[in-house]
Protein backbone atom coordinates (compact mmCIF):
# COMPACT_ATOMS: atom_id res chain seq x y z
CA UNK A 1 0.00 0.00 0.00
CA UNK A 2 1.09 3.54 -0.61
CA UNK A 3 1.45 5.96 2.25
CA UNK A 4 2.87 9.43 2.84
CA UNK A 5 3.81 10.58 6.33
CA UNK A 6 4.41 14.18 7.30
CA UNK A 7 5.26 13.88 10.97
CA UNK A 8 5.38 17.63 11.60
CA UNK A 9 1.82 18.84 12.05
CA UNK A 10 2.73 22.46 12.63
CA UNK A 11 5.97 24.47 12.58
CA UNK A 12 6.63 28.09 13.56
CA UNK A 13 9.83 29.92 12.73
CA UNK A 14 10.88 33.53 12.73
CA UNK A 15 11.25 35.24 9.38
CA UNK A 16 14.64 34.73 7.68
CA UNK A 17 15.25 31.43 9.42
CA UNK A 18 15.67 28.26 7.38
CA UNK A 19 13.07 25.54 7.83
CA UNK A 20 12.87 21.93 6.65
CA UNK A 21 9.61 20.05 6.14
CA UNK A 22 9.93 16.29 6.40
CA UNK A 23 8.25 13.73 4.17
CA UNK A 24 8.56 9.95 4.37
CA UNK A 25 6.77 7.68 1.94
CA UNK A 26 5.98 4.00 1.50
CA UNK A 27 5.40 2.26 -1.81
CA UNK A 28 5.97 -1.11 -3.44
CA UNK A 29 6.20 0.44 -6.87
CA UNK A 30 9.64 0.64 -8.45
CA UNK A 31 8.71 3.71 -10.45
CA UNK A 32 6.79 6.55 -8.90
CA UNK A 33 6.49 10.31 -8.63
CA UNK A 34 6.78 12.52 -5.59
CA UNK A 35 5.25 15.97 -5.32
CA UNK A 36 5.13 18.97 -3.04
CA UNK A 37 2.15 21.30 -3.06
CA UNK A 38 1.59 24.55 -1.16
CA UNK A 39 -1.86 25.49 0.12
CA UNK A 40 -2.07 29.16 1.17
CA UNK A 41 -5.05 30.50 3.13
CA UNK A 42 -6.89 31.06 -0.16
CA UNK A 43 -7.26 27.29 -0.37
CA UNK A 44 -5.81 26.56 -3.79
CA UNK A 45 -3.20 23.83 -4.01
CA UNK A 46 -0.15 25.25 -5.77
CA UNK A 47 2.19 22.81 -7.47
CA UNK A 48 5.81 23.25 -6.38
CA UNK A 49 7.77 20.28 -7.66
CA UNK A 50 7.55 16.79 -9.13
CA UNK A 51 10.37 14.27 -8.76
CA UNK A 52 10.73 10.95 -10.59
CA UNK A 53 11.87 8.00 -8.51
CA UNK A 54 14.81 7.29 -10.81
CA UNK A 55 16.18 10.82 -10.45
CA UNK A 56 17.75 11.34 -7.03
CA UNK A 57 19.45 14.57 -7.91
CA UNK A 58 18.57 17.28 -5.44
CA UNK A 59 16.89 20.37 -6.81
CA UNK A 60 17.07 24.02 -5.93
CA UNK A 61 14.65 26.69 -7.06
CA UNK A 62 15.36 30.08 -5.56
CA UNK A 63 14.86 29.78 -1.80
CA UNK A 64 13.36 26.31 -2.15
CA UNK A 65 15.33 23.09 -2.22
CA UNK A 66 14.39 19.44 -2.15
CA UNK A 67 16.41 16.48 -0.84
CA UNK A 68 15.28 13.12 -2.26
CA UNK A 69 16.85 10.06 -0.63
CA UNK A 70 15.56 6.77 -1.91
CA UNK A 71 17.53 4.80 0.70
CA UNK A 72 15.47 6.36 3.48
CA UNK A 73 12.29 6.90 1.44
CA UNK A 74 12.37 10.58 2.19
CA UNK A 75 11.67 13.68 0.15
CA UNK A 76 12.34 16.67 2.39
CA UNK A 77 11.68 20.29 1.51
CA UNK A 78 13.78 23.20 2.78
CA UNK A 79 12.93 26.88 2.62
CA UNK A 80 15.94 29.12 3.05
CA UNK A 81 15.59 32.62 4.48
CA UNK A 82 11.87 32.15 5.10
CA UNK A 83 9.40 34.94 4.45
CA UNK A 84 5.96 35.66 5.85
CA UNK A 85 4.45 34.82 2.44
CA UNK A 86 5.72 31.27 2.88
CA UNK A 87 3.11 30.74 5.59
CA UNK A 88 0.84 27.97 4.31
CA UNK A 89 0.09 24.28 4.60
CA UNK A 90 2.52 22.16 2.62
CA UNK A 91 1.60 18.72 1.29
CA UNK A 92 3.88 15.95 0.16
CA UNK A 93 2.30 13.46 -2.24
CA UNK A 94 3.05 10.19 -4.03
CA UNK A 95 1.82 8.65 -7.28
CA UNK A 96 2.69 5.41 -9.01
CA UNK A 97 4.03 6.02 -12.51
CA UNK A 98 2.67 4.44 -15.62
CA UNK A 99 -0.78 3.59 -14.33
CA UNK A 100 -4.00 4.64 -15.98
CA UNK A 101 -5.40 4.95 -12.46
CA UNK A 102 -3.15 7.79 -11.40
CA UNK A 103 -4.35 8.36 -7.87
CA UNK A 104 -2.21 10.76 -5.86
CA UNK A 105 -1.78 9.91 -2.19
CA UNK A 106 -1.33 13.00 -0.05
CA UNK A 107 0.19 13.32 3.38
CA UNK A 108 -1.76 15.15 6.08
CA UNK A 109 0.23 18.31 5.53
CA UNK A 110 2.49 20.52 7.63
CA UNK A 111 1.19 23.93 8.63
CA UNK A 112 4.04 26.42 8.47
CA UNK A 113 3.87 29.74 10.31
CA UNK A 114 6.50 32.34 9.48
CA UNK A 115 6.51 34.95 12.22
CA UNK A 116 7.55 38.52 11.38
CA UNK B 1 -3.05 30.24 -19.37
CA UNK B 2 -6.16 30.26 -17.20
CA UNK B 3 -6.18 27.89 -14.24
CA UNK B 4 -8.84 25.52 -13.00
CA UNK B 5 -12.04 27.40 -12.18
CA UNK B 6 -14.53 26.36 -9.52
CA UNK B 7 -17.78 27.76 -8.22
CA UNK B 8 -19.17 28.57 -5.82
CA UNK B 9 -16.26 29.30 -3.50
CA UNK B 10 -18.38 28.88 -0.39
CA UNK B 11 -21.64 27.12 0.35
CA UNK B 12 -23.60 26.67 3.56
CA UNK B 13 -26.51 24.25 3.65
CA UNK B 14 -28.50 22.29 6.18
CA UNK B 15 -28.22 18.54 6.43
CA UNK B 16 -30.43 16.58 4.05
CA UNK B 17 -30.33 19.41 1.51
CA UNK B 18 -28.76 19.04 -1.93
CA UNK B 19 -25.77 20.92 -3.31
CA UNK B 20 -23.85 21.04 -6.58
CA UNK B 21 -20.36 22.22 -7.42
CA UNK B 22 -19.00 23.20 -10.80
CA UNK B 23 -15.50 22.86 -12.26
CA UNK B 24 -13.95 24.10 -15.49
CA UNK B 25 -10.52 22.53 -16.06
CA UNK B 26 -7.53 24.00 -17.80
CA UNK B 27 -8.20 24.15 -21.53
CA UNK B 28 -7.14 20.99 -23.28
CA UNK B 29 -6.78 18.90 -20.12
CA UNK B 30 -8.49 15.59 -20.73
CA UNK B 31 -8.23 14.28 -17.17
CA UNK B 32 -10.30 15.79 -14.39
CA UNK B 33 -10.40 14.93 -10.69
CA UNK B 34 -12.62 15.73 -7.73
CA UNK B 35 -11.06 15.61 -4.27
CA UNK B 36 -12.52 15.99 -0.81
CA UNK B 37 -10.35 17.70 1.78
CA UNK B 38 -11.56 17.47 5.37
CA UNK B 39 -10.10 20.01 7.78
CA UNK B 40 -6.63 19.02 8.93
CA UNK B 41 -6.18 16.32 6.31
CA UNK B 42 -4.77 15.96 2.83
CA UNK B 43 -7.06 15.77 -0.18
CA UNK B 44 -8.72 12.43 -0.90
CA UNK B 45 -9.67 11.46 -4.45
CA UNK B 46 -13.40 11.03 -5.01
CA UNK B 47 -13.56 10.52 -8.76
CA UNK B 48 -11.38 10.73 -11.85
CA UNK B 49 -12.59 11.36 -15.40
CA UNK B 50 -10.75 10.79 -18.64
CA UNK B 51 -12.63 12.94 -21.16
CA UNK B 52 -16.26 12.11 -20.30
CA UNK B 53 -15.61 8.61 -18.96
CA UNK B 54 -15.06 7.59 -15.34
CA UNK B 55 -11.62 6.07 -14.63
CA UNK B 56 -11.84 5.69 -10.86
CA UNK B 57 -14.78 6.31 -8.54
CA UNK B 58 -13.88 3.72 -5.92
CA UNK B 59 -13.90 6.26 -3.07
CA UNK B 60 -17.05 8.10 -4.10
CA UNK B 61 -19.98 7.51 -1.69
CA UNK B 62 -22.34 6.64 -4.48
CA UNK B 63 -25.44 6.55 -2.29
CA UNK B 64 -25.29 10.33 -1.99
CA UNK B 65 -22.55 11.66 -4.29
CA UNK B 66 -22.69 11.84 -8.07
CA UNK B 67 -20.55 13.48 -10.71
CA UNK B 68 -20.69 13.97 -14.41
CA UNK B 69 -18.64 15.39 -17.23
CA UNK B 70 -21.01 15.15 -20.13
CA UNK B 71 -19.06 16.91 -22.87
CA UNK B 72 -15.61 16.06 -21.61
CA UNK B 73 -14.89 19.60 -20.39
CA UNK B 74 -16.83 21.04 -17.44
CA UNK B 75 -17.83 18.82 -14.56
CA UNK B 76 -20.38 18.95 -11.75
CA UNK B 77 -20.26 17.17 -8.41
CA UNK B 78 -23.53 16.75 -6.53
CA UNK B 79 -24.35 15.70 -2.99
CA UNK B 80 -27.90 14.60 -2.24
CA UNK B 81 -28.75 14.50 0.63
CA UNK B 82 -25.88 16.13 2.50
CA UNK B 83 -24.67 14.92 5.88
CA UNK B 84 -22.77 16.78 8.57
CA UNK B 85 -19.61 14.81 7.77
CA UNK B 86 -19.65 16.14 4.21
CA UNK B 87 -18.38 19.48 5.50
CA UNK B 88 -15.09 19.88 3.68
CA UNK B 89 -13.35 21.66 0.84
CA UNK B 90 -14.06 20.11 -2.54
CA UNK B 91 -11.15 20.52 -4.92
CA UNK B 92 -11.15 20.05 -8.64
CA UNK B 93 -7.93 19.31 -10.50
CA UNK B 94 -6.99 18.67 -14.10
CA UNK B 95 -4.07 17.14 -15.92
CA UNK B 96 -2.88 17.09 -19.46
CA UNK B 97 -2.37 13.63 -20.95
CA UNK B 98 0.08 14.86 -23.54
CA UNK B 99 3.80 15.23 -23.03
CA UNK B 100 4.00 12.57 -20.35
CA UNK B 101 3.31 14.97 -17.51
CA UNK B 102 1.87 13.57 -14.30
CA UNK B 103 1.23 16.90 -12.66
CA UNK B 104 -2.26 17.79 -11.51
CA UNK B 105 -3.25 21.44 -11.27
CA UNK B 106 -5.83 22.40 -8.68
CA UNK B 107 -8.60 24.95 -8.53
CA UNK B 108 -9.35 27.18 -5.50
CA UNK B 109 -11.91 24.75 -4.11
CA UNK B 110 -15.44 25.04 -2.77
CA UNK B 111 -15.75 25.18 1.00
CA UNK B 112 -18.95 23.37 2.05
CA UNK B 113 -20.42 23.73 5.50
CA UNK B 114 -23.30 21.43 6.43
CA UNK B 115 -25.27 22.55 9.48
PDB file of C-alpha atoms in Angstrom:
ATOM      1  CA  UNK A   1       0.000   0.000   0.000  1.00  0.00           C
ATOM      2  CA  UNK A   2       1.086   3.545  -0.614  1.00  0.00           C
ATOM      3  CA  UNK A   3       1.451   5.964   2.251  1.00  0.00           C
ATOM      4  CA  UNK A   4       2.874   9.430   2.840  1.00  0.00           C
ATOM      5  CA  UNK A   5       3.806  10.578   6.333  1.00  0.00           C
ATOM      6  CA  UNK A   6       4.413  14.175   7.304  1.00  0.00           C
ATOM      7  CA  UNK A   7       5.260  13.876  10.971  1.00  0.00           C
ATOM      8  CA  UNK A   8       5.376  17.628  11.599  1.00  0.00           C
ATOM      9  CA  UNK A   9       1.817  18.840  12.046  1.00  0.00           C
ATOM     10  CA  UNK A  10       2.732  22.463  12.625  1.00  0.00           C
ATOM     11  CA  UNK A  11       5.969  24.466  12.585  1.00  0.00           C
ATOM     12  CA  UNK A  12       6.628  28.087  13.562  1.00  0.00           C
ATOM     13  CA  UNK A  13       9.825  29.917  12.733  1.00  0.00           C
ATOM     14  CA  UNK A  14      10.883  33.527  12.730  1.00  0.00           C
ATOM     15  CA  UNK A  15      11.245  35.243   9.384  1.00  0.00           C
ATOM     16  CA  UNK A  16      14.637  34.734   7.675  1.00  0.00           C
ATOM     17  CA  UNK A  17      15.248  31.431   9.424  1.00  0.00           C
ATOM     18  CA  UNK A  18      15.670  28.259   7.381  1.00  0.00           C
ATOM     19  CA  UNK A  19      13.073  25.542   7.825  1.00  0.00           C
ATOM     20  CA  UNK A  20      12.866  21.926   6.650  1.00  0.00           C
ATOM     21  CA  UNK A  21       9.608  20.051   6.138  1.00  0.00           C
ATOM     22  CA  UNK A  22       9.927  16.290   6.398  1.00  0.00           C
ATOM     23  CA  UNK A  23       8.247  13.727   4.170  1.00  0.00           C
ATOM     24  CA  UNK A  24       8.559   9.948   4.370  1.00  0.00           C
ATOM     25  CA  UNK A  25       6.771   7.683   1.938  1.00  0.00           C
ATOM     26  CA  UNK A  26       5.982   4.001   1.498  1.00  0.00           C
ATOM     27  CA  UNK A  27       5.400   2.257  -1.810  1.00  0.00           C
ATOM     28  CA  UNK A  28       5.970  -1.110  -3.438  1.00  0.00           C
ATOM     29  CA  UNK A  29       6.197   0.437  -6.872  1.00  0.00           C
ATOM     30  CA  UNK A  30       9.640   0.644  -8.446  1.00  0.00           C
ATOM     31  CA  UNK A  31       8.715   3.706 -10.448  1.00  0.00           C
ATOM     32  CA  UNK A  32       6.794   6.546  -8.903  1.00  0.00           C
ATOM     33  CA  UNK A  33       6.488  10.306  -8.625  1.00  0.00           C
ATOM     34  CA  UNK A  34       6.782  12.521  -5.586  1.00  0.00           C
ATOM     35  CA  UNK A  35       5.254  15.970  -5.325  1.00  0.00           C
ATOM     36  CA  UNK A  36       5.129  18.966  -3.039  1.00  0.00           C
ATOM     37  CA  UNK A  37       2.150  21.304  -3.065  1.00  0.00           C
ATOM     38  CA  UNK A  38       1.586  24.552  -1.159  1.00  0.00           C
ATOM     39  CA  UNK A  39      -1.865  25.491   0.119  1.00  0.00           C
ATOM     40  CA  UNK A  40      -2.066  29.157   1.170  1.00  0.00           C
ATOM     41  CA  UNK A  41      -5.050  30.499   3.128  1.00  0.00           C
ATOM     42  CA  UNK A  42      -6.895  31.064  -0.158  1.00  0.00           C
ATOM     43  CA  UNK A  43      -7.258  27.286  -0.369  1.00  0.00           C
ATOM     44  CA  UNK A  44      -5.811  26.564  -3.790  1.00  0.00           C
ATOM     45  CA  UNK A  45      -3.195  23.830  -4.006  1.00  0.00           C
ATOM     46  CA  UNK A  46      -0.154  25.251  -5.770  1.00  0.00           C
ATOM     47  CA  UNK A  47       2.186  22.812  -7.471  1.00  0.00           C
ATOM     48  CA  UNK A  48       5.811  23.250  -6.383  1.00  0.00           C
ATOM     49  CA  UNK A  49       7.772  20.282  -7.655  1.00  0.00           C
ATOM     50  CA  UNK A  50       7.549  16.791  -9.127  1.00  0.00           C
ATOM     51  CA  UNK A  51      10.370  14.268  -8.758  1.00  0.00           C
ATOM     52  CA  UNK A  52      10.734  10.954 -10.586  1.00  0.00           C
ATOM     53  CA  UNK A  53      11.874   8.005  -8.508  1.00  0.00           C
ATOM     54  CA  UNK A  54      14.810   7.293 -10.810  1.00  0.00           C
ATOM     55  CA  UNK A  55      16.183  10.820 -10.450  1.00  0.00           C
ATOM     56  CA  UNK A  56      17.748  11.335  -7.026  1.00  0.00           C
ATOM     57  CA  UNK A  57      19.448  14.568  -7.913  1.00  0.00           C
ATOM     58  CA  UNK A  58      18.565  17.277  -5.442  1.00  0.00           C
ATOM     59  CA  UNK A  59      16.893  20.366  -6.813  1.00  0.00           C
ATOM     60  CA  UNK A  60      17.074  24.024  -5.930  1.00  0.00           C
ATOM     61  CA  UNK A  61      14.654  26.690  -7.057  1.00  0.00           C
ATOM     62  CA  UNK A  62      15.358  30.076  -5.555  1.00  0.00           C
ATOM     63  CA  UNK A  63      14.860  29.783  -1.799  1.00  0.00           C
ATOM     64  CA  UNK A  64      13.356  26.314  -2.151  1.00  0.00           C
ATOM     65  CA  UNK A  65      15.334  23.091  -2.219  1.00  0.00           C
ATOM     66  CA  UNK A  66      14.395  19.439  -2.147  1.00  0.00           C
ATOM     67  CA  UNK A  67      16.405  16.477  -0.843  1.00  0.00           C
ATOM     68  CA  UNK A  68      15.283  13.120  -2.264  1.00  0.00           C
ATOM     69  CA  UNK A  69      16.847  10.062  -0.626  1.00  0.00           C
ATOM     70  CA  UNK A  70      15.559   6.765  -1.912  1.00  0.00           C
ATOM     71  CA  UNK A  71      17.528   4.801   0.699  1.00  0.00           C
ATOM     72  CA  UNK A  72      15.472   6.356   3.485  1.00  0.00           C
ATOM     73  CA  UNK A  73      12.288   6.900   1.437  1.00  0.00           C
ATOM     74  CA  UNK A  74      12.368  10.581   2.187  1.00  0.00           C
ATOM     75  CA  UNK A  75      11.672  13.682   0.154  1.00  0.00           C
ATOM     76  CA  UNK A  76      12.337  16.674   2.390  1.00  0.00           C
ATOM     77  CA  UNK A  77      11.685  20.291   1.510  1.00  0.00           C
ATOM     78  CA  UNK A  78      13.781  23.199   2.776  1.00  0.00           C
ATOM     79  CA  UNK A  79      12.926  26.879   2.624  1.00  0.00           C
ATOM     80  CA  UNK A  80      15.944  29.119   3.047  1.00  0.00           C
ATOM     81  CA  UNK A  81      15.592  32.620   4.480  1.00  0.00           C
ATOM     82  CA  UNK A  82      11.870  32.147   5.095  1.00  0.00           C
ATOM     83  CA  UNK A  83       9.398  34.943   4.450  1.00  0.00           C
ATOM     84  CA  UNK A  84       5.957  35.658   5.850  1.00  0.00           C
ATOM     85  CA  UNK A  85       4.454  34.823   2.444  1.00  0.00           C
ATOM     86  CA  UNK A  86       5.722  31.275   2.884  1.00  0.00           C
ATOM     87  CA  UNK A  87       3.105  30.737   5.591  1.00  0.00           C
ATOM     88  CA  UNK A  88       0.842  27.973   4.314  1.00  0.00           C
ATOM     89  CA  UNK A  89       0.089  24.277   4.596  1.00  0.00           C
ATOM     90  CA  UNK A  90       2.524  22.155   2.623  1.00  0.00           C
ATOM     91  CA  UNK A  91       1.599  18.723   1.291  1.00  0.00           C
ATOM     92  CA  UNK A  92       3.879  15.954   0.161  1.00  0.00           C
ATOM     93  CA  UNK A  93       2.301  13.463  -2.245  1.00  0.00           C
ATOM     94  CA  UNK A  94       3.051  10.193  -4.027  1.00  0.00           C
ATOM     95  CA  UNK A  95       1.821   8.655  -7.277  1.00  0.00           C
ATOM     96  CA  UNK A  96       2.689   5.413  -9.014  1.00  0.00           C
ATOM     97  CA  UNK A  97       4.031   6.022 -12.507  1.00  0.00           C
ATOM     98  CA  UNK A  98       2.669   4.441 -15.624  1.00  0.00           C
ATOM     99  CA  UNK A  99      -0.784   3.586 -14.331  1.00  0.00           C
ATOM    100  CA  UNK A 100      -4.004   4.635 -15.976  1.00  0.00           C
ATOM    101  CA  UNK A 101      -5.403   4.946 -12.460  1.00  0.00           C
ATOM    102  CA  UNK A 102      -3.147   7.787 -11.398  1.00  0.00           C
ATOM    103  CA  UNK A 103      -4.347   8.364  -7.872  1.00  0.00           C
ATOM    104  CA  UNK A 104      -2.206  10.759  -5.857  1.00  0.00           C
ATOM    105  CA  UNK A 105      -1.783   9.912  -2.194  1.00  0.00           C
ATOM    106  CA  UNK A 106      -1.330  12.998  -0.050  1.00  0.00           C
ATOM    107  CA  UNK A 107       0.188  13.322   3.381  1.00  0.00           C
ATOM    108  CA  UNK A 108      -1.756  15.151   6.082  1.00  0.00           C
ATOM    109  CA  UNK A 109       0.228  18.313   5.530  1.00  0.00           C
ATOM    110  CA  UNK A 110       2.490  20.517   7.630  1.00  0.00           C
ATOM    111  CA  UNK A 111       1.188  23.931   8.627  1.00  0.00           C
ATOM    112  CA  UNK A 112       4.044  26.425   8.468  1.00  0.00           C
ATOM    113  CA  UNK A 113       3.869  29.745  10.312  1.00  0.00           C
ATOM    114  CA  UNK A 114       6.501  32.343   9.477  1.00  0.00           C
ATOM    115  CA  UNK A 115       6.515  34.949  12.221  1.00  0.00           C
ATOM    116  CA  UNK A 116       7.553  38.523  11.384  1.00  0.00           C
TER     117      UNK A 116
ATOM    118  CA  UNK B   1      -3.049  30.236 -19.373  1.00  0.00           C
ATOM    119  CA  UNK B   2      -6.159  30.260 -17.197  1.00  0.00           C
ATOM    120  CA  UNK B   3      -6.183  27.887 -14.244  1.00  0.00           C
ATOM    121  CA  UNK B   4      -8.837  25.519 -12.996  1.00  0.00           C
ATOM    122  CA  UNK B   5     -12.044  27.397 -12.180  1.00  0.00           C
ATOM    123  CA  UNK B   6     -14.526  26.356  -9.517  1.00  0.00           C
ATOM    124  CA  UNK B   7     -17.775  27.758  -8.216  1.00  0.00           C
ATOM    125  CA  UNK B   8     -19.175  28.566  -5.818  1.00  0.00           C
ATOM    126  CA  UNK B   9     -16.260  29.303  -3.495  1.00  0.00           C
ATOM    127  CA  UNK B  10     -18.379  28.877  -0.386  1.00  0.00           C
ATOM    128  CA  UNK B  11     -21.636  27.119   0.349  1.00  0.00           C
ATOM    129  CA  UNK B  12     -23.601  26.669   3.564  1.00  0.00           C
ATOM    130  CA  UNK B  13     -26.507  24.248   3.646  1.00  0.00           C
ATOM    131  CA  UNK B  14     -28.497  22.287   6.180  1.00  0.00           C
ATOM    132  CA  UNK B  15     -28.223  18.540   6.430  1.00  0.00           C
ATOM    133  CA  UNK B  16     -30.427  16.581   4.051  1.00  0.00           C
ATOM    134  CA  UNK B  17     -30.329  19.405   1.507  1.00  0.00           C
ATOM    135  CA  UNK B  18     -28.759  19.043  -1.925  1.00  0.00           C
ATOM    136  CA  UNK B  19     -25.773  20.925  -3.311  1.00  0.00           C
ATOM    137  CA  UNK B  20     -23.849  21.038  -6.584  1.00  0.00           C
ATOM    138  CA  UNK B  21     -20.360  22.219  -7.416  1.00  0.00           C
ATOM    139  CA  UNK B  22     -19.004  23.195 -10.800  1.00  0.00           C
ATOM    140  CA  UNK B  23     -15.504  22.858 -12.261  1.00  0.00           C
ATOM    141  CA  UNK B  24     -13.947  24.102 -15.486  1.00  0.00           C
ATOM    142  CA  UNK B  25     -10.525  22.527 -16.062  1.00  0.00           C
ATOM    143  CA  UNK B  26      -7.534  24.003 -17.800  1.00  0.00           C
ATOM    144  CA  UNK B  27      -8.196  24.154 -21.530  1.00  0.00           C
ATOM    145  CA  UNK B  28      -7.140  20.986 -23.279  1.00  0.00           C
ATOM    146  CA  UNK B  29      -6.778  18.902 -20.122  1.00  0.00           C
ATOM    147  CA  UNK B  30      -8.493  15.586 -20.732  1.00  0.00           C
ATOM    148  CA  UNK B  31      -8.226  14.284 -17.173  1.00  0.00           C
ATOM    149  CA  UNK B  32     -10.298  15.793 -14.390  1.00  0.00           C
ATOM    150  CA  UNK B  33     -10.399  14.933 -10.688  1.00  0.00           C
ATOM    151  CA  UNK B  34     -12.616  15.734  -7.732  1.00  0.00           C
ATOM    152  CA  UNK B  35     -11.058  15.611  -4.271  1.00  0.00           C
ATOM    153  CA  UNK B  36     -12.521  15.990  -0.807  1.00  0.00           C
ATOM    154  CA  UNK B  37     -10.348  17.698   1.778  1.00  0.00           C
ATOM    155  CA  UNK B  38     -11.561  17.471   5.368  1.00  0.00           C
ATOM    156  CA  UNK B  39     -10.100  20.014   7.777  1.00  0.00           C
ATOM    157  CA  UNK B  40      -6.633  19.016   8.928  1.00  0.00           C
ATOM    158  CA  UNK B  41      -6.179  16.316   6.309  1.00  0.00           C
ATOM    159  CA  UNK B  42      -4.771  15.965   2.834  1.00  0.00           C
ATOM    160  CA  UNK B  43      -7.058  15.772  -0.184  1.00  0.00           C
ATOM    161  CA  UNK B  44      -8.718  12.433  -0.905  1.00  0.00           C
ATOM    162  CA  UNK B  45      -9.667  11.463  -4.451  1.00  0.00           C
ATOM    163  CA  UNK B  46     -13.400  11.031  -5.009  1.00  0.00           C
ATOM    164  CA  UNK B  47     -13.560  10.517  -8.765  1.00  0.00           C
ATOM    165  CA  UNK B  48     -11.383  10.726 -11.854  1.00  0.00           C
ATOM    166  CA  UNK B  49     -12.587  11.359 -15.404  1.00  0.00           C
ATOM    167  CA  UNK B  50     -10.752  10.785 -18.642  1.00  0.00           C
ATOM    168  CA  UNK B  51     -12.630  12.942 -21.158  1.00  0.00           C
ATOM    169  CA  UNK B  52     -16.265  12.110 -20.303  1.00  0.00           C
ATOM    170  CA  UNK B  53     -15.607   8.609 -18.957  1.00  0.00           C
ATOM    171  CA  UNK B  54     -15.057   7.592 -15.343  1.00  0.00           C
ATOM    172  CA  UNK B  55     -11.623   6.067 -14.633  1.00  0.00           C
ATOM    173  CA  UNK B  56     -11.841   5.691 -10.857  1.00  0.00           C
ATOM    174  CA  UNK B  57     -14.781   6.309  -8.538  1.00  0.00           C
ATOM    175  CA  UNK B  58     -13.880   3.717  -5.921  1.00  0.00           C
ATOM    176  CA  UNK B  59     -13.902   6.258  -3.073  1.00  0.00           C
ATOM    177  CA  UNK B  60     -17.046   8.096  -4.102  1.00  0.00           C
ATOM    178  CA  UNK B  61     -19.975   7.508  -1.691  1.00  0.00           C
ATOM    179  CA  UNK B  62     -22.345   6.639  -4.479  1.00  0.00           C
ATOM    180  CA  UNK B  63     -25.438   6.554  -2.290  1.00  0.00           C
ATOM    181  CA  UNK B  64     -25.287  10.330  -1.994  1.00  0.00           C
ATOM    182  CA  UNK B  65     -22.554  11.657  -4.293  1.00  0.00           C
ATOM    183  CA  UNK B  66     -22.693  11.835  -8.074  1.00  0.00           C
ATOM    184  CA  UNK B  67     -20.547  13.481 -10.706  1.00  0.00           C
ATOM    185  CA  UNK B  68     -20.694  13.973 -14.411  1.00  0.00           C
ATOM    186  CA  UNK B  69     -18.640  15.392 -17.230  1.00  0.00           C
ATOM    187  CA  UNK B  70     -21.014  15.148 -20.130  1.00  0.00           C
ATOM    188  CA  UNK B  71     -19.064  16.910 -22.866  1.00  0.00           C
ATOM    189  CA  UNK B  72     -15.606  16.064 -21.607  1.00  0.00           C
ATOM    190  CA  UNK B  73     -14.894  19.598 -20.394  1.00  0.00           C
ATOM    191  CA  UNK B  74     -16.833  21.043 -17.441  1.00  0.00           C
ATOM    192  CA  UNK B  75     -17.835  18.818 -14.560  1.00  0.00           C
ATOM    193  CA  UNK B  76     -20.383  18.949 -11.753  1.00  0.00           C
ATOM    194  CA  UNK B  77     -20.262  17.169  -8.408  1.00  0.00           C
ATOM    195  CA  UNK B  78     -23.535  16.750  -6.527  1.00  0.00           C
ATOM    196  CA  UNK B  79     -24.350  15.697  -2.985  1.00  0.00           C
ATOM    197  CA  UNK B  80     -27.904  14.595  -2.243  1.00  0.00           C
ATOM    198  CA  UNK B  81     -28.746  14.504   0.627  1.00  0.00           C
ATOM    199  CA  UNK B  82     -25.875  16.128   2.497  1.00  0.00           C
ATOM    200  CA  UNK B  83     -24.673  14.922   5.883  1.00  0.00           C
ATOM    201  CA  UNK B  84     -22.766  16.785   8.574  1.00  0.00           C
ATOM    202  CA  UNK B  85     -19.612  14.810   7.769  1.00  0.00           C
ATOM    203  CA  UNK B  86     -19.649  16.143   4.207  1.00  0.00           C
ATOM    204  CA  UNK B  87     -18.381  19.483   5.503  1.00  0.00           C
ATOM    205  CA  UNK B  88     -15.087  19.878   3.676  1.00  0.00           C
ATOM    206  CA  UNK B  89     -13.348  21.658   0.842  1.00  0.00           C
ATOM    207  CA  UNK B  90     -14.061  20.105  -2.539  1.00  0.00           C
ATOM    208  CA  UNK B  91     -11.155  20.522  -4.915  1.00  0.00           C
ATOM    209  CA  UNK B  92     -11.151  20.048  -8.645  1.00  0.00           C
ATOM    210  CA  UNK B  93      -7.930  19.310 -10.505  1.00  0.00           C
ATOM    211  CA  UNK B  94      -6.993  18.669 -14.105  1.00  0.00           C
ATOM    212  CA  UNK B  95      -4.067  17.140 -15.919  1.00  0.00           C
ATOM    213  CA  UNK B  96      -2.882  17.088 -19.459  1.00  0.00           C
ATOM    214  CA  UNK B  97      -2.372  13.632 -20.953  1.00  0.00           C
ATOM    215  CA  UNK B  98       0.079  14.856 -23.541  1.00  0.00           C
ATOM    216  CA  UNK B  99       3.799  15.233 -23.027  1.00  0.00           C
ATOM    217  CA  UNK B 100       4.002  12.570 -20.348  1.00  0.00           C
ATOM    218  CA  UNK B 101       3.314  14.967 -17.512  1.00  0.00           C
ATOM    219  CA  UNK B 102       1.867  13.568 -14.298  1.00  0.00           C
ATOM    220  CA  UNK B 103       1.227  16.897 -12.656  1.00  0.00           C
ATOM    221  CA  UNK B 104      -2.258  17.788 -11.507  1.00  0.00           C
ATOM    222  CA  UNK B 105      -3.245  21.443 -11.273  1.00  0.00           C
ATOM    223  CA  UNK B 106      -5.834  22.403  -8.681  1.00  0.00           C
ATOM    224  CA  UNK B 107      -8.598  24.947  -8.527  1.00  0.00           C
ATOM    225  CA  UNK B 108      -9.354  27.181  -5.502  1.00  0.00           C
ATOM    226  CA  UNK B 109     -11.911  24.750  -4.107  1.00  0.00           C
ATOM    227  CA  UNK B 110     -15.445  25.038  -2.769  1.00  0.00           C
ATOM    228  CA  UNK B 111     -15.754  25.177   0.998  1.00  0.00           C
ATOM    229  CA  UNK B 112     -18.949  23.365   2.048  1.00  0.00           C
ATOM    230  CA  UNK B 113     -20.420  23.726   5.499  1.00  0.00           C
ATOM    231  CA  UNK B 114     -23.296  21.430   6.426  1.00  0.00           C
ATOM    232  CA  UNK B 115     -25.266  22.546   9.478  1.00  0.00           C
TER     233      UNK B 115
END
